[in-house]
Amino acid sequence: LKDRWKGGRAFIIGNGPSLKQQDLLPLRDELTFFTNWGFLHPDYEAIRPKFHCSSSHEIFGGWGAKNPRLNEDFATKFAARSAGVRKVFSWRFEESLRAAGTFAPDELDFMLFDRPKFLIDEIGGIDLDVRKIMHDGYTVVITFCMPLAVHLGVKEIFLLGCDCDYGI
């Protein structure tokens, strides 16, 4: 996928409450990345995003899960709406996702994100090289989507629904 969208632009769609009333249909023919539960947005199927990323270990039972399995509610709803979308998860869950057979094998991609990992504020920056271990940016937008967009050669990245307040 290296430089496949060289010089292009990408839209990364988070899960913030600001998206609830947002018409995303103008993004239909754009390079789009949705995240986590973003497939619940009413425009998701019409947009047919190129990528859907989830770095969340919580939907697999958390970091300590001995036998990680994708949350059934997430899997059922996501599979029903995401045919043809490239799904990007942590490599740690590759075996369980492929064994479950919920998604077409050619729609699954994996990034190296697992313990030991570093928080980007601890190391003072973010390494955007997807061929290395991904550092934790506290959100899938920073941990997976932005590095993947850079790898694809994207020149401009637009963030939507990345409300950045987390109640703080």
Short mmCIF file of C-alpha atoms in Angstrom, two decimals:
data_model
loop_
_atom_site.label_atom_id
_atom_site.label_comp_id
_atom_site.label_asym_id
_atom_site.label_seq_id
_atom_site.Cartn_x
_atom_site.Cartn_y
_atom_site.Cartn_z
CA LEU A 1 0.00 0.00 0.00
CA LYS A 2 3.06 2.26 0.18
CA ASP A 3 2.32 5.59 -1.56
CA ARG A 4 -0.91 4.27 -3.14
CA TRP A 5 -2.57 7.68 -2.49
CA LYS A 6 0.61 9.74 -2.90
CA GLY A 7 -0.13 13.44 -2.76
CA GLY A 8 -3.81 12.82 -2.00
CA ARG A 9 -5.95 13.67 0.97
CA ALA A 10 -7.63 11.56 3.62
CA PHE A 11 -10.49 12.02 6.02
CA ILE A 12 -10.22 10.33 9.40
CA ILE A 13 -13.58 10.01 11.10
CA GLY A 14 -13.51 9.56 14.87
CA ASN A 15 -16.39 8.67 17.18
CA GLY A 16 -17.05 12.01 18.84
CA PRO A 17 -20.53 13.29 19.61
CA SER A 18 -20.05 16.08 17.05
CA LEU A 19 -20.69 13.48 14.31
CA LYS A 20 -24.25 12.73 15.39
CA GLN A 21 -25.77 15.42 13.19
CA GLN A 22 -23.02 15.51 10.57
CA ASP A 23 -23.83 14.68 6.94
CA LEU A 24 -20.83 12.64 5.83
CA LEU A 25 -22.14 11.78 2.35
CA PRO A 26 -19.85 14.33 0.63
CA LEU A 27 -16.97 11.99 1.64
CA ARG A 28 -18.36 9.13 -0.48
CA ASP A 29 -15.57 9.22 -3.09
CA GLU A 30 -12.77 10.27 -0.74
CA LEU A 31 -10.11 8.22 1.04
CA THR A 32 -11.80 7.68 4.39
CA PHE A 33 -10.82 5.98 7.63
CA PHE A 34 -13.52 5.17 10.15
CA THR A 35 -12.70 4.08 13.69
CA ASN A 36 -14.01 1.70 16.35
CA TRP A 37 -17.82 1.93 16.56
CA GLY A 38 -17.97 4.46 13.69
CA PHE A 39 -19.78 1.91 11.54
CA LEU A 40 -22.93 2.88 13.45
CA HIS A 41 -23.05 6.27 11.70
CA PRO A 42 -26.07 6.35 9.36
CA ASP A 43 -23.90 7.32 6.35
CA TYR A 44 -21.32 4.54 6.84
CA GLU A 45 -22.61 2.11 4.22
CA ALA A 46 -23.22 4.85 1.66
CA ILE A 47 -19.67 6.19 2.09
CA ARG A 48 -18.06 2.73 1.93
CA PRO A 49 -14.85 3.77 3.68
CA LYS A 50 -11.56 2.47 2.35
CA PHE A 51 -10.35 1.59 5.86
CA HIS A 52 -11.86 0.92 9.26
CA CYS A 53 -9.32 0.89 12.09
CA SER A 54 -9.61 -0.34 15.65
CA SER A 55 -6.66 -0.43 18.02
CA SER A 56 -8.91 -0.98 21.04
CA HIS A 57 -8.02 -4.05 23.05
CA GLU A 58 -11.20 -3.55 25.07
CA ILE A 59 -13.36 -4.96 22.25
CA PHE A 60 -11.33 -8.17 22.60
CA GLY A 61 -11.68 -8.45 26.38
CA GLY A 62 -8.85 -6.11 27.38
CA TRP A 63 -5.07 -6.36 27.59
CA GLY A 64 -5.19 -9.27 30.04
CA ALA A 65 -7.51 -11.55 28.05
CA LYS A 66 -5.91 -14.99 27.78
CA ASN A 67 -8.14 -15.97 24.85
CA PRO A 68 -9.08 -12.69 23.19
CA ARG A 69 -12.32 -12.73 21.20
CA LEU A 70 -14.01 -9.88 19.42
CA ASN A 71 -17.01 -8.53 21.32
CA GLU A 72 -20.04 -10.33 19.82
CA ASP A 73 -22.21 -7.21 19.63
CA PHE A 74 -19.42 -5.32 17.86
CA ALA A 75 -18.68 -8.24 15.50
CA THR A 76 -22.31 -8.82 14.50
CA LYS A 77 -23.13 -5.17 13.85
CA PHE A 78 -19.80 -4.41 12.18
CA ALA A 79 -19.93 -7.41 9.85
CA ALA A 80 -23.47 -6.51 8.76
CA ARG A 81 -22.38 -3.04 7.61
CA SER A 82 -18.78 -3.36 6.48
CA ALA A 83 -18.55 -5.79 3.55
CA GLY A 84 -15.75 -4.70 1.24
CA VAL A 85 -14.11 -2.38 3.79
CA ARG A 86 -10.47 -3.05 4.76
CA LYS A 87 -10.40 -3.67 8.48
CA VAL A 88 -7.23 -2.89 10.44
CA PHE A 89 -6.68 -4.41 13.89
CA SER A 90 -3.74 -5.15 16.17
CA TRP A 91 -1.73 -8.17 14.99
CA ARG A 92 -2.34 -9.72 18.43
CA PHE A 93 -5.88 -10.54 17.33
CA GLU A 94 -5.08 -11.93 13.89
CA GLU A 95 -5.41 -15.57 14.88
CA SER A 96 -8.75 -15.15 16.68
CA LEU A 97 -10.22 -12.96 13.92
CA ARG A 98 -9.23 -15.35 11.15
CA ALA A 99 -10.47 -18.36 13.12
CA ALA A 100 -13.84 -16.71 13.81
CA GLY A 101 -14.45 -16.22 10.08
CA THR A 102 -16.63 -13.17 10.68
CA PHE A 103 -14.82 -11.10 8.05
CA ALA A 104 -13.50 -11.97 4.60
CA PRO A 105 -9.77 -12.83 4.92
CA ASP A 106 -8.78 -10.36 2.19
CA GLU A 107 -10.46 -7.53 4.13
CA LEU A 108 -8.27 -7.99 7.23
CA ASP A 109 -5.02 -6.12 7.84
CA PHE A 110 -2.97 -5.96 11.01
CA MET A 111 -0.56 -3.48 12.56
CA LEU A 112 2.06 -4.27 15.20
CA PHE A 113 0.50 -2.82 18.35
CA ASP A 114 0.83 -4.66 21.63
CA ARG A 115 2.79 -4.69 24.84
CA PRO A 116 5.50 -3.71 25.37
CA LYS A 117 4.53 -0.38 23.92
CA PHE A 118 5.26 3.23 24.71
CA LEU A 119 2.95 6.18 25.11
CA ILE A 120 3.77 8.90 22.61
CA ASP A 121 4.10 11.53 25.32
CA GLU A 122 6.63 9.33 27.13
CA ILE A 123 8.88 9.13 24.07
CA GLY A 124 8.25 12.73 22.99
CA GLY A 125 6.72 12.05 19.58
CA ILE A 126 5.16 9.59 17.22
CA ASP A 127 6.90 7.24 14.82
CA LEU A 128 4.79 7.10 11.67
CA ASP A 129 6.56 4.06 10.19
CA VAL A 130 3.92 1.30 10.02
CA ARG A 131 6.65 -1.33 9.57
CA LYS A 132 7.61 -0.85 13.23
CA ILE A 133 5.78 -1.29 16.53
CA MET A 134 3.06 1.36 16.80
CA HIS A 135 3.26 3.53 19.88
CA ASP A 136 0.13 4.32 21.85
CA GLY A 137 -1.36 7.68 20.92
CA TYR A 138 -4.29 7.15 23.33
CA THR A 139 -6.64 6.99 20.34
CA VAL A 140 -6.89 4.89 17.19
CA VAL A 141 -6.70 8.11 15.17
CA ILE A 142 -3.10 8.69 16.24
CA THR A 143 -2.09 5.06 16.85
CA PHE A 144 -3.30 3.57 13.52
CA CYS A 145 -5.03 6.00 11.16
CA MET A 146 -2.47 8.78 10.87
CA PRO A 147 0.54 6.45 10.43
CA LEU A 148 -1.39 4.42 7.84
CA ALA A 149 -2.40 7.58 5.93
CA VAL A 150 1.24 8.73 5.87
CA HIS A 151 2.30 5.28 4.64
CA LEU A 152 -0.24 5.60 1.85
CA GLY A 153 1.44 8.86 0.79
CA VAL A 154 -1.37 11.18 1.85
CA LYS A 155 -0.41 14.86 1.82
CA GLU A 156 -3.44 16.31 3.65
CA ILE A 157 -5.24 14.72 6.59
CA PHE A 158 -8.59 16.03 7.81
CA LEU A 159 -10.04 14.99 11.17
CA LEU A 160 -13.78 14.81 11.81
CA GLY A 161 -15.46 13.71 15.01
CA CYS A 162 -12.20 13.84 16.94
CA ASP A 163 -13.63 15.90 19.75
CA CYS A 164 -10.53 15.57 21.95
CA ASP A 165 -12.10 16.28 25.29
CA TYR A 166 -12.59 12.86 26.90
CA GLY A 167 -14.47 14.68 29.67
CA ILE A 168 -11.25 16.25 30.93
#
